[in-house]
PDB file of N, CA and C in Angstrom:
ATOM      1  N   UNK A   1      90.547 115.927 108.386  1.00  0.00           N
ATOM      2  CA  UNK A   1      91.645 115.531 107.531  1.00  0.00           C
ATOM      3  C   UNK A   1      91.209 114.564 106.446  1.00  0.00           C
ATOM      4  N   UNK A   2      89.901 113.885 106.370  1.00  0.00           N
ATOM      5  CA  UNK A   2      89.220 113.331 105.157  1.00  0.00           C
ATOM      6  C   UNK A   2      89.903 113.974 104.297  1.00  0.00           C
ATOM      7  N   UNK A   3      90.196 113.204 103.499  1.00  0.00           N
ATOM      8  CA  UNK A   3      90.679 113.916 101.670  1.00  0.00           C
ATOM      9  C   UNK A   3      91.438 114.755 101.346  1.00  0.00           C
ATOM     10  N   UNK A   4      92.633 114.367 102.910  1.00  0.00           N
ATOM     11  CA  UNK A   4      94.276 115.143 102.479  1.00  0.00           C
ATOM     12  C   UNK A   4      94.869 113.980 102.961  1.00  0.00           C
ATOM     13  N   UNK A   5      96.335 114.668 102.013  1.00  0.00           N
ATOM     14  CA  UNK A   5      97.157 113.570 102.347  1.00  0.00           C
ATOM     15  C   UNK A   5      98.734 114.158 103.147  1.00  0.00           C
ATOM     16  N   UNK A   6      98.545 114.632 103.829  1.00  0.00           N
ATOM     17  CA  UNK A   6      99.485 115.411 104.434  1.00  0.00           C
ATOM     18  C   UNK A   6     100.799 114.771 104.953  1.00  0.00           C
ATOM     19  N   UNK A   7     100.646 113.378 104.926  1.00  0.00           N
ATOM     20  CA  UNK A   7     101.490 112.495 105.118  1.00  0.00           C
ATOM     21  C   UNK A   7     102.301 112.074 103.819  1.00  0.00           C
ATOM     22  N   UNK A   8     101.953 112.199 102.793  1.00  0.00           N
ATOM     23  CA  UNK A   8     102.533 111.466 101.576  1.00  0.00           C
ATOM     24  C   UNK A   8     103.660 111.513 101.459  1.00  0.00           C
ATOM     25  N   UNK A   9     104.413 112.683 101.506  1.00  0.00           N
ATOM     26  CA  UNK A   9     105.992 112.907 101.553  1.00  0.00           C
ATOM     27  C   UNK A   9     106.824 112.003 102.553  1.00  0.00           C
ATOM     28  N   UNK A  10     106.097 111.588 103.668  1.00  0.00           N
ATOM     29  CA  UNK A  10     106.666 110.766 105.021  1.00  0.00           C
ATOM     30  C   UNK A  10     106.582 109.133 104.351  1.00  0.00           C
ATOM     31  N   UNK A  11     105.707 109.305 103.557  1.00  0.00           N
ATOM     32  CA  UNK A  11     105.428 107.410 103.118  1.00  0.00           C
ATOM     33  C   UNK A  11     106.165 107.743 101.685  1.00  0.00           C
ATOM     34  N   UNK A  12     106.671 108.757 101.431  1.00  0.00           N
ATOM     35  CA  UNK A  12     107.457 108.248  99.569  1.00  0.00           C
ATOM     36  C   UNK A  12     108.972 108.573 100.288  1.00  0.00           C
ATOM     37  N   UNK A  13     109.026 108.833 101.591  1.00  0.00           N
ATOM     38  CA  UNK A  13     110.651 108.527 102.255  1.00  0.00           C
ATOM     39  C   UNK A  13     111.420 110.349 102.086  1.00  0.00           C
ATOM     40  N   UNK A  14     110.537 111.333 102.364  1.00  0.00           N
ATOM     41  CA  UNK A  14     110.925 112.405 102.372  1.00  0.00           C
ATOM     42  C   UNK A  14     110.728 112.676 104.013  1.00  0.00           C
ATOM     43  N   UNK A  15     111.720 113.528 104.536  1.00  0.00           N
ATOM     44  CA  UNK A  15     111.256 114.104 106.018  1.00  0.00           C
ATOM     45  C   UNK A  15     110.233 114.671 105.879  1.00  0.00           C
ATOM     46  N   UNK A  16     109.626 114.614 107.236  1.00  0.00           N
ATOM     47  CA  UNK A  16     107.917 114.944 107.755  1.00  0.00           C
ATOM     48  C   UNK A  16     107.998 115.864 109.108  1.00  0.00           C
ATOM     49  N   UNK A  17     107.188 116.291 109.612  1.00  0.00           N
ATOM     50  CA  UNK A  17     107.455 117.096 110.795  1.00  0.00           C
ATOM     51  C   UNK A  17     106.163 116.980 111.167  1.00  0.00           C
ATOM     52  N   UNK A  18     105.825 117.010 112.804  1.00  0.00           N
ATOM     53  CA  UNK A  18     104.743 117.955 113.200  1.00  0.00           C
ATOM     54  C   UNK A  18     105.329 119.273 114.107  1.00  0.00           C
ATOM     55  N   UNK A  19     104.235 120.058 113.762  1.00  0.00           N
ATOM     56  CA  UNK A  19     104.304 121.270 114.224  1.00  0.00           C
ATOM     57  C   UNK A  19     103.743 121.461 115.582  1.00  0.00           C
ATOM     58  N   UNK A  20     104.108 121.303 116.646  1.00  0.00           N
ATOM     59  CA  UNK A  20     103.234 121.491 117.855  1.00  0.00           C
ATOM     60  C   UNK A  20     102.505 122.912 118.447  1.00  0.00           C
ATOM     61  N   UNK A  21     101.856 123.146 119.041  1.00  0.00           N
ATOM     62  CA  UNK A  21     100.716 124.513 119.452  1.00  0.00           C
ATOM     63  C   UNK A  21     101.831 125.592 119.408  1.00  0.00           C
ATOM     64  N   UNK A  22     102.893 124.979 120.504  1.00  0.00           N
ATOM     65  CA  UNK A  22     104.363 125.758 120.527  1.00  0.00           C
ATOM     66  C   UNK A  22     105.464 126.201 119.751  1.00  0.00           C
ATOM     67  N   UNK A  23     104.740 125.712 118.841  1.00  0.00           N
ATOM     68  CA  UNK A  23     106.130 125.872 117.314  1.00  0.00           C
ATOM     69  C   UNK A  23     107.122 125.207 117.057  1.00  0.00           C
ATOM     70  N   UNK A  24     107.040 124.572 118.079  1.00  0.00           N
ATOM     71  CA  UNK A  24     108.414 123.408 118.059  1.00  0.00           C
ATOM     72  C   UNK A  24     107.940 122.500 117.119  1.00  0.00           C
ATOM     73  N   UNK A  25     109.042 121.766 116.390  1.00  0.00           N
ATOM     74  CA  UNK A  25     108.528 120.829 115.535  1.00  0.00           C
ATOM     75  C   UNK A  25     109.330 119.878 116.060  1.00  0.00           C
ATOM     76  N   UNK A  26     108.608 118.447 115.687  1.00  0.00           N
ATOM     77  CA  UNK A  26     109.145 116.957 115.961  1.00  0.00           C
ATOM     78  C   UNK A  26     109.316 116.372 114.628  1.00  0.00           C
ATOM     79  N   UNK A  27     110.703 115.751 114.089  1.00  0.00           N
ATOM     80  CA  UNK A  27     110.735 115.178 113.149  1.00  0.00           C
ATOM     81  C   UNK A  27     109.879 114.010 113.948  1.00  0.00           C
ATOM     82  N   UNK A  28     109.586 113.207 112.351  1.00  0.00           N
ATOM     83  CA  UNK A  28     108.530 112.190 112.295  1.00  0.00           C
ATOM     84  C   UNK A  28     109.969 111.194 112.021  1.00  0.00           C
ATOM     85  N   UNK A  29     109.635 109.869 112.657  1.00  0.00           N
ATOM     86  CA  UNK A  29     110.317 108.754 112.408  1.00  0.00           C
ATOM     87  C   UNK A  29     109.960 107.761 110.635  1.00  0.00           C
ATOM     88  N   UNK A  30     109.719 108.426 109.566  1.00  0.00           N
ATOM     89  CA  UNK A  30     109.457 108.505 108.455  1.00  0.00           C
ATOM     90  C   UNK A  30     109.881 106.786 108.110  1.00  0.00           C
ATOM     91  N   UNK A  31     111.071 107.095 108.455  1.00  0.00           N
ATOM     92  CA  UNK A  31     112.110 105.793 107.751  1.00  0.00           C
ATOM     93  C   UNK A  31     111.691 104.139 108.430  1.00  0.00           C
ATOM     94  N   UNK A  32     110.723 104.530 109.421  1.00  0.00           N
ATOM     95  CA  UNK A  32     110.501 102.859 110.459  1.00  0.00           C
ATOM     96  C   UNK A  32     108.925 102.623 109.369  1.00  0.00           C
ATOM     97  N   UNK A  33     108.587 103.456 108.958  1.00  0.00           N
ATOM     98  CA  UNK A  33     106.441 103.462 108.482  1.00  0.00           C
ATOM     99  C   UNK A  33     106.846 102.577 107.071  1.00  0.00           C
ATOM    100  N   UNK A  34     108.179 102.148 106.562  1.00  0.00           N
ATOM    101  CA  UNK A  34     108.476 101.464 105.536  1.00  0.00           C
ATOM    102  C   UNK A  34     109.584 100.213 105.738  1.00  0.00           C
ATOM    103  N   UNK A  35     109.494 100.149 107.252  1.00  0.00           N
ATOM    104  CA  UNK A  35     110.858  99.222 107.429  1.00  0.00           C
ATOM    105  C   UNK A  35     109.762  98.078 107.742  1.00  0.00           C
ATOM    106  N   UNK A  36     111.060  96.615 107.815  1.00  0.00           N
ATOM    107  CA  UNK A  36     110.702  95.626 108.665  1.00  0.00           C
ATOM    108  C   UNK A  36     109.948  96.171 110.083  1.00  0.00           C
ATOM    109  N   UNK A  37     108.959  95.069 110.707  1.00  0.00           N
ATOM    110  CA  UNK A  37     108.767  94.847 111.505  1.00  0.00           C
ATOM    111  C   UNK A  37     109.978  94.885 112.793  1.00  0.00           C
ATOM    112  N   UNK A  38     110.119  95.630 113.937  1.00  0.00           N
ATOM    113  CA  UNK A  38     110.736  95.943 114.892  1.00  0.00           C
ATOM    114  C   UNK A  38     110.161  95.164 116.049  1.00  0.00           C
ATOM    115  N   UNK A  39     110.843  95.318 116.916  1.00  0.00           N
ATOM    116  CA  UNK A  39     111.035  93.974 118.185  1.00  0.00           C
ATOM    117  C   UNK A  39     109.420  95.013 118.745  1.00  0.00           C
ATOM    118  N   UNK A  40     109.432  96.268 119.228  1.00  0.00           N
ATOM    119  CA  UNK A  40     107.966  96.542 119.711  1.00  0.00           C
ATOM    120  C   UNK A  40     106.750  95.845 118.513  1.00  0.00           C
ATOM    121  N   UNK A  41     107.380  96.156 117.367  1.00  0.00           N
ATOM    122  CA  UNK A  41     105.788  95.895 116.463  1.00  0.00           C
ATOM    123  C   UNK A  41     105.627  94.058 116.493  1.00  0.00           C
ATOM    124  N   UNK A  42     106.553  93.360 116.830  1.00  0.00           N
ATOM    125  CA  UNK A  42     106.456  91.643 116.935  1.00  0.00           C
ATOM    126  C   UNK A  42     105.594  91.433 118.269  1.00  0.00           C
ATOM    127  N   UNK A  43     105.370  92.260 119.067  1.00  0.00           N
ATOM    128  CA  UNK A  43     104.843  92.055 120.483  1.00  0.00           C
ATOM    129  C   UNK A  43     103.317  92.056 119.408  1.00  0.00           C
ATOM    130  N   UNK A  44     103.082  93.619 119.398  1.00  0.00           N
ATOM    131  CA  UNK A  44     102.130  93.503 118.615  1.00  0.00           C
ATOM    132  C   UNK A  44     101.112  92.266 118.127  1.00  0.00           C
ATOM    133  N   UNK A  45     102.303  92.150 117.072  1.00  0.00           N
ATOM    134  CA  UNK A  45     102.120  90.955 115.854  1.00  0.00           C
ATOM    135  C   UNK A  45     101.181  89.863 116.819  1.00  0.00           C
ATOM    136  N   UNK A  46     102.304  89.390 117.349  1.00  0.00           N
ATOM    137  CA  UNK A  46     101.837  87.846 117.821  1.00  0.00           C
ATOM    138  C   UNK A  46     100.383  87.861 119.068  1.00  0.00           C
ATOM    139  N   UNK A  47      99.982  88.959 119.035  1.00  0.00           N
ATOM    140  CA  UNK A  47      98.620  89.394 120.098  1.00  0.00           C
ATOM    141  C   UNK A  47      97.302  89.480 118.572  1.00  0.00           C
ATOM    142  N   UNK A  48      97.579  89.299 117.431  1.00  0.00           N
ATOM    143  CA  UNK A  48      96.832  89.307 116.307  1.00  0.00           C
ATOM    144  C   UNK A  48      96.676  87.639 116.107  1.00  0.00           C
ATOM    145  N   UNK A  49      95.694  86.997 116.747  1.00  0.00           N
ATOM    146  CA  UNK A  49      95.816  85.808 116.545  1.00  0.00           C
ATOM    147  C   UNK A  49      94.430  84.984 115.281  1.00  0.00           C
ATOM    148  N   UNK A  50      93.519  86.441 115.291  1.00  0.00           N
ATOM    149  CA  UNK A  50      92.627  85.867 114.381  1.00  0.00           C
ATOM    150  C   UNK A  50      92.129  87.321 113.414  1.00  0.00           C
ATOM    151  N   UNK A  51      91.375  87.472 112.332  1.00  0.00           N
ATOM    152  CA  UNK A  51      91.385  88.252 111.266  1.00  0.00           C
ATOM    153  C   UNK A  51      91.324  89.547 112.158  1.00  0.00           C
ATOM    154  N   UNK A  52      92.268  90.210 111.599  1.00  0.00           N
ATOM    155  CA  UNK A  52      92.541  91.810 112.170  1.00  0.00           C
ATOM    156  C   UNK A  52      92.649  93.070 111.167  1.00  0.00           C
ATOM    157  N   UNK A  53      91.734  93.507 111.445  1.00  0.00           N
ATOM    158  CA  UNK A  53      91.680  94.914 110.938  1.00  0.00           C
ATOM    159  C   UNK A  53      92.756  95.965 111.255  1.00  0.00           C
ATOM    160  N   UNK A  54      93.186  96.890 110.453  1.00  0.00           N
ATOM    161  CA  UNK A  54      94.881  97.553 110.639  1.00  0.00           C
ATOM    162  C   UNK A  54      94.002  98.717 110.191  1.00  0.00           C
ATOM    163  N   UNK A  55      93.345  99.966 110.998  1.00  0.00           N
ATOM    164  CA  UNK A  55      92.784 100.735 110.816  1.00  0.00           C
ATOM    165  C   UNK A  55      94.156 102.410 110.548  1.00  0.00           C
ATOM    166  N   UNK A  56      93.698 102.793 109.544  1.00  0.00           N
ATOM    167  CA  UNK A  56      95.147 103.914 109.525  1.00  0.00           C
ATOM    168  C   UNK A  56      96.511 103.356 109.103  1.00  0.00           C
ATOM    169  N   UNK A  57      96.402 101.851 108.500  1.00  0.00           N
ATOM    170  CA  UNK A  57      97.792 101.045 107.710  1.00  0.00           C
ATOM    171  C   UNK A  57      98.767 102.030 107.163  1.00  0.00           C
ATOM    172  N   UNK A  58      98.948 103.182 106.772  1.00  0.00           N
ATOM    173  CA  UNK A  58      99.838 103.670 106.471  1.00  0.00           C
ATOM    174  C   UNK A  58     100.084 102.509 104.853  1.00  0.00           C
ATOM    175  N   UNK A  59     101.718 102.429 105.080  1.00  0.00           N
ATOM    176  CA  UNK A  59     102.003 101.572 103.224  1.00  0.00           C
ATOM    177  C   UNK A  59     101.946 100.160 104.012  1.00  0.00           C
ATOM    178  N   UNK A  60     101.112  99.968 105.391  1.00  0.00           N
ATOM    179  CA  UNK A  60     100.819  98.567 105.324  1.00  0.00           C
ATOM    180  C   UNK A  60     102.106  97.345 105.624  1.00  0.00           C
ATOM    181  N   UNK A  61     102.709  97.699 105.997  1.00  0.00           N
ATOM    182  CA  UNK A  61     103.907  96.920 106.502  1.00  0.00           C
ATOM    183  C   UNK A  61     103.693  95.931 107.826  1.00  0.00           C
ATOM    184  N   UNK A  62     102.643  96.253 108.845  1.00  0.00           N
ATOM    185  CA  UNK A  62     102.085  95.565 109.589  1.00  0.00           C
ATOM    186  C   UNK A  62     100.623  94.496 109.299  1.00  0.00           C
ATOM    187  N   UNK A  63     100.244  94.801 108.130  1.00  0.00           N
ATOM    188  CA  UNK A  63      98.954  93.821 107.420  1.00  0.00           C
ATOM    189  C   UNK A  63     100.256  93.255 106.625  1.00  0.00           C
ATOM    190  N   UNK A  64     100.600  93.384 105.953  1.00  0.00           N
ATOM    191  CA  UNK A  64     101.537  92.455 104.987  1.00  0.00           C
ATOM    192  C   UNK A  64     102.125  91.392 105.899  1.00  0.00           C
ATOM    193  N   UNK A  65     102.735  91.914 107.214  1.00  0.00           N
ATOM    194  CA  UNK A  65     103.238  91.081 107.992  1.00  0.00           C
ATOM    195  C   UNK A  65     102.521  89.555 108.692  1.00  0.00           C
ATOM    196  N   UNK A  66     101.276  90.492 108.800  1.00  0.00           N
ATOM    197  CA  UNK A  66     100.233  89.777 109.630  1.00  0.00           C
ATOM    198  C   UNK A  66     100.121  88.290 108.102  1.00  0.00           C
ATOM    199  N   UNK A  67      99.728  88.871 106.799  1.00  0.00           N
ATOM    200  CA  UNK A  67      99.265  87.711 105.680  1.00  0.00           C
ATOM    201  C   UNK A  67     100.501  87.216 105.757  1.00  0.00           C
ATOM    202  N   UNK A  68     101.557  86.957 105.825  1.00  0.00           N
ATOM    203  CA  UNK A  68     102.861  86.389 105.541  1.00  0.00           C
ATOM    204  C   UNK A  68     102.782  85.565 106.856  1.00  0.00           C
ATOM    205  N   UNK A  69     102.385  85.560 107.897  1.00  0.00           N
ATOM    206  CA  UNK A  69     101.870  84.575 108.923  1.00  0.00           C
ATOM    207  C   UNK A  69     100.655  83.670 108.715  1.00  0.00           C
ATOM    208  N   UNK A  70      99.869  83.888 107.731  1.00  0.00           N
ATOM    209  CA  UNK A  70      98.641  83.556 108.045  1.00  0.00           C
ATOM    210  C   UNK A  70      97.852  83.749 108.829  1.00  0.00           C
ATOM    211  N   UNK A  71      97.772  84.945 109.167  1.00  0.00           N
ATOM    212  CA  UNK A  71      96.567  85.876 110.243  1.00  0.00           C
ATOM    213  C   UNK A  71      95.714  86.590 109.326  1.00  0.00           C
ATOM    214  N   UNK A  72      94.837  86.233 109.043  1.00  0.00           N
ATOM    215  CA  UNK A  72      93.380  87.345 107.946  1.00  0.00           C
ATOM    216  C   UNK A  72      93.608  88.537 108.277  1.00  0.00           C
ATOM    217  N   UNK A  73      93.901  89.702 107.377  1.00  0.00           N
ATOM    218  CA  UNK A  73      94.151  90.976 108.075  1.00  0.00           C
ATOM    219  C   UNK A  73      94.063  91.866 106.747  1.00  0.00           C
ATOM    220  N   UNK A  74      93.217  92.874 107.086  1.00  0.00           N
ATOM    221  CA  UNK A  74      92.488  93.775 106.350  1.00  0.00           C
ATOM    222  C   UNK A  74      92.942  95.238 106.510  1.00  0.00           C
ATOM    223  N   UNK A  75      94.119  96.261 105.520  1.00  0.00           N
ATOM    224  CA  UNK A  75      94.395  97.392 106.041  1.00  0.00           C
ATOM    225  C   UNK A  75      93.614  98.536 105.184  1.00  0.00           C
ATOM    226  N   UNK A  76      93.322  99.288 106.223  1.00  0.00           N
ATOM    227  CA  UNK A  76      92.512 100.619 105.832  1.00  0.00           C
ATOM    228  C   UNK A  76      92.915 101.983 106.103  1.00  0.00           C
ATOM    229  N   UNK A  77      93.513 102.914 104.738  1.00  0.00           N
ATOM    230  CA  UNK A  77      93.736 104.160 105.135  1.00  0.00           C
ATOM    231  C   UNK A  77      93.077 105.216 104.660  1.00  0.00           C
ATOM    232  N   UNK A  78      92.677 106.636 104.890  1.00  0.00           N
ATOM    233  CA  UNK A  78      92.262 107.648 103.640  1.00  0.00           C
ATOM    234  C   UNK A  78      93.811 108.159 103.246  1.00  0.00           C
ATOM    235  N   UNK A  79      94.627 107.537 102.801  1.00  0.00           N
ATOM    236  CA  UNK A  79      95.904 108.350 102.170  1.00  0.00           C
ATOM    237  C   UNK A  79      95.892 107.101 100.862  1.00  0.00           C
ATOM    238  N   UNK A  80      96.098 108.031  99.954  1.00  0.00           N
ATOM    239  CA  UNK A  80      95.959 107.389  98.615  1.00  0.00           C
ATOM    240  C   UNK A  80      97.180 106.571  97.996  1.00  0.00           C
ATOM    241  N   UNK A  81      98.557 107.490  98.689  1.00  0.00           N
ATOM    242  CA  UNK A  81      99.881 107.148  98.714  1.00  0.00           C
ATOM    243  C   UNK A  81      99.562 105.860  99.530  1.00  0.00           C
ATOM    244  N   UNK A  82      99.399 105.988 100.664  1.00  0.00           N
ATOM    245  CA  UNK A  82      99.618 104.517 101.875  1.00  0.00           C
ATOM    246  C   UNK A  82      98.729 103.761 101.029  1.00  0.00           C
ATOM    247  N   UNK A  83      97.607 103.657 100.422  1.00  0.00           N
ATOM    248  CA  UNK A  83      96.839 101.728 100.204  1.00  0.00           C
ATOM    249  C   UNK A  83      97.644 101.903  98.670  1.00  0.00           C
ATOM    250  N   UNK A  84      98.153 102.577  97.931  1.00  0.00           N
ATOM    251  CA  UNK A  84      99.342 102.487  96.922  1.00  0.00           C
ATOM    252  C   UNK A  84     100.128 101.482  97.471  1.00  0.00           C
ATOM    253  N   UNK A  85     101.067 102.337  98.289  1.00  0.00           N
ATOM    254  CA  UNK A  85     102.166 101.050  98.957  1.00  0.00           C
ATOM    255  C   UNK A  85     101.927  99.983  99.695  1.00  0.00           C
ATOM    256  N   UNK A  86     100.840 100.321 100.282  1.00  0.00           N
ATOM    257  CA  UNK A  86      99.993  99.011 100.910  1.00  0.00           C
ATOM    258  C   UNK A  86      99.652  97.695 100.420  1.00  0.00           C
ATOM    259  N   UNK A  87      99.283  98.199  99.133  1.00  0.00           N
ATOM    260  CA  UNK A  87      98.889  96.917  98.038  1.00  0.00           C
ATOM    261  C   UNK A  87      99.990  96.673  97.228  1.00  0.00           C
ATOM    262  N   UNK A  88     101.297  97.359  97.164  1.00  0.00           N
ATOM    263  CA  UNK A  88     102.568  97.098  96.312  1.00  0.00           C
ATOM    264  C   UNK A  88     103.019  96.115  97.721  1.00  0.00           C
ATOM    265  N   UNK A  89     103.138  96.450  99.090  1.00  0.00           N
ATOM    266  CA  UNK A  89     103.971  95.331  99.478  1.00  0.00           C
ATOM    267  C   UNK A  89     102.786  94.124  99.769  1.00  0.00           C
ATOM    268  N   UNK A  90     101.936  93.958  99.841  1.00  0.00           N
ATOM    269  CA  UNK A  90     101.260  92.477  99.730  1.00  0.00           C
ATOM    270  C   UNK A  90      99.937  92.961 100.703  1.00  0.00           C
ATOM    271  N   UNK A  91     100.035  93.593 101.033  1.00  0.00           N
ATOM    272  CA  UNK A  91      98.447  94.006 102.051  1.00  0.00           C
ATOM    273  C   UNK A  91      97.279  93.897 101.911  1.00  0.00           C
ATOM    274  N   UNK A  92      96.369  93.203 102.093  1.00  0.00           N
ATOM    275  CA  UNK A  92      95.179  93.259 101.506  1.00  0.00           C
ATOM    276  C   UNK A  92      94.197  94.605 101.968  1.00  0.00           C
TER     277      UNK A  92
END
């Protein structure tokens, strides 16, 4: 998946799906990959106590979170859309 972005429509706030072996598809929870921080992702959070790497950041809503604490935190995606929004909301 290097050098697709198959996700982009899910991070610019369009429905997403996966397709499973079975054909069934699962909507994707699209609308949380751009929200506040949620009571599971604060558990998270507060277990990030020194510079943290956010491997697969998506638009980075969990590194933004982390610098707005003062936790060193570095996000990394191959989606061109996600370190777009990544670096629009404050992510390094």
């Amino acid at each position: 998946m290097i050098g697709t972005d198959e996700f982009a429509p899910g991070l610019l706030g369009r429905r997403c799906w996966l397709e499973l072996a079975t054909g069934e598809r699962i909507t994707l929870p699209t609308e949380r990959w751009r929200s506040e921080p949620e009571p599971g992702d604060e558990v998270l959070l507060r277990k990030c106590t020194g510079p943290t790497l956010d491997i697969g950041c998506g638009p980075g809503r969990l590194t933004a979170a982390l610098l707005e604490r003062g936790v060193p935190a570095l996000g990394t995606d191959v989606s061109p859309v996600a370190v777009r929004l990544a670096r629009a909301a404050g992510a390094a």
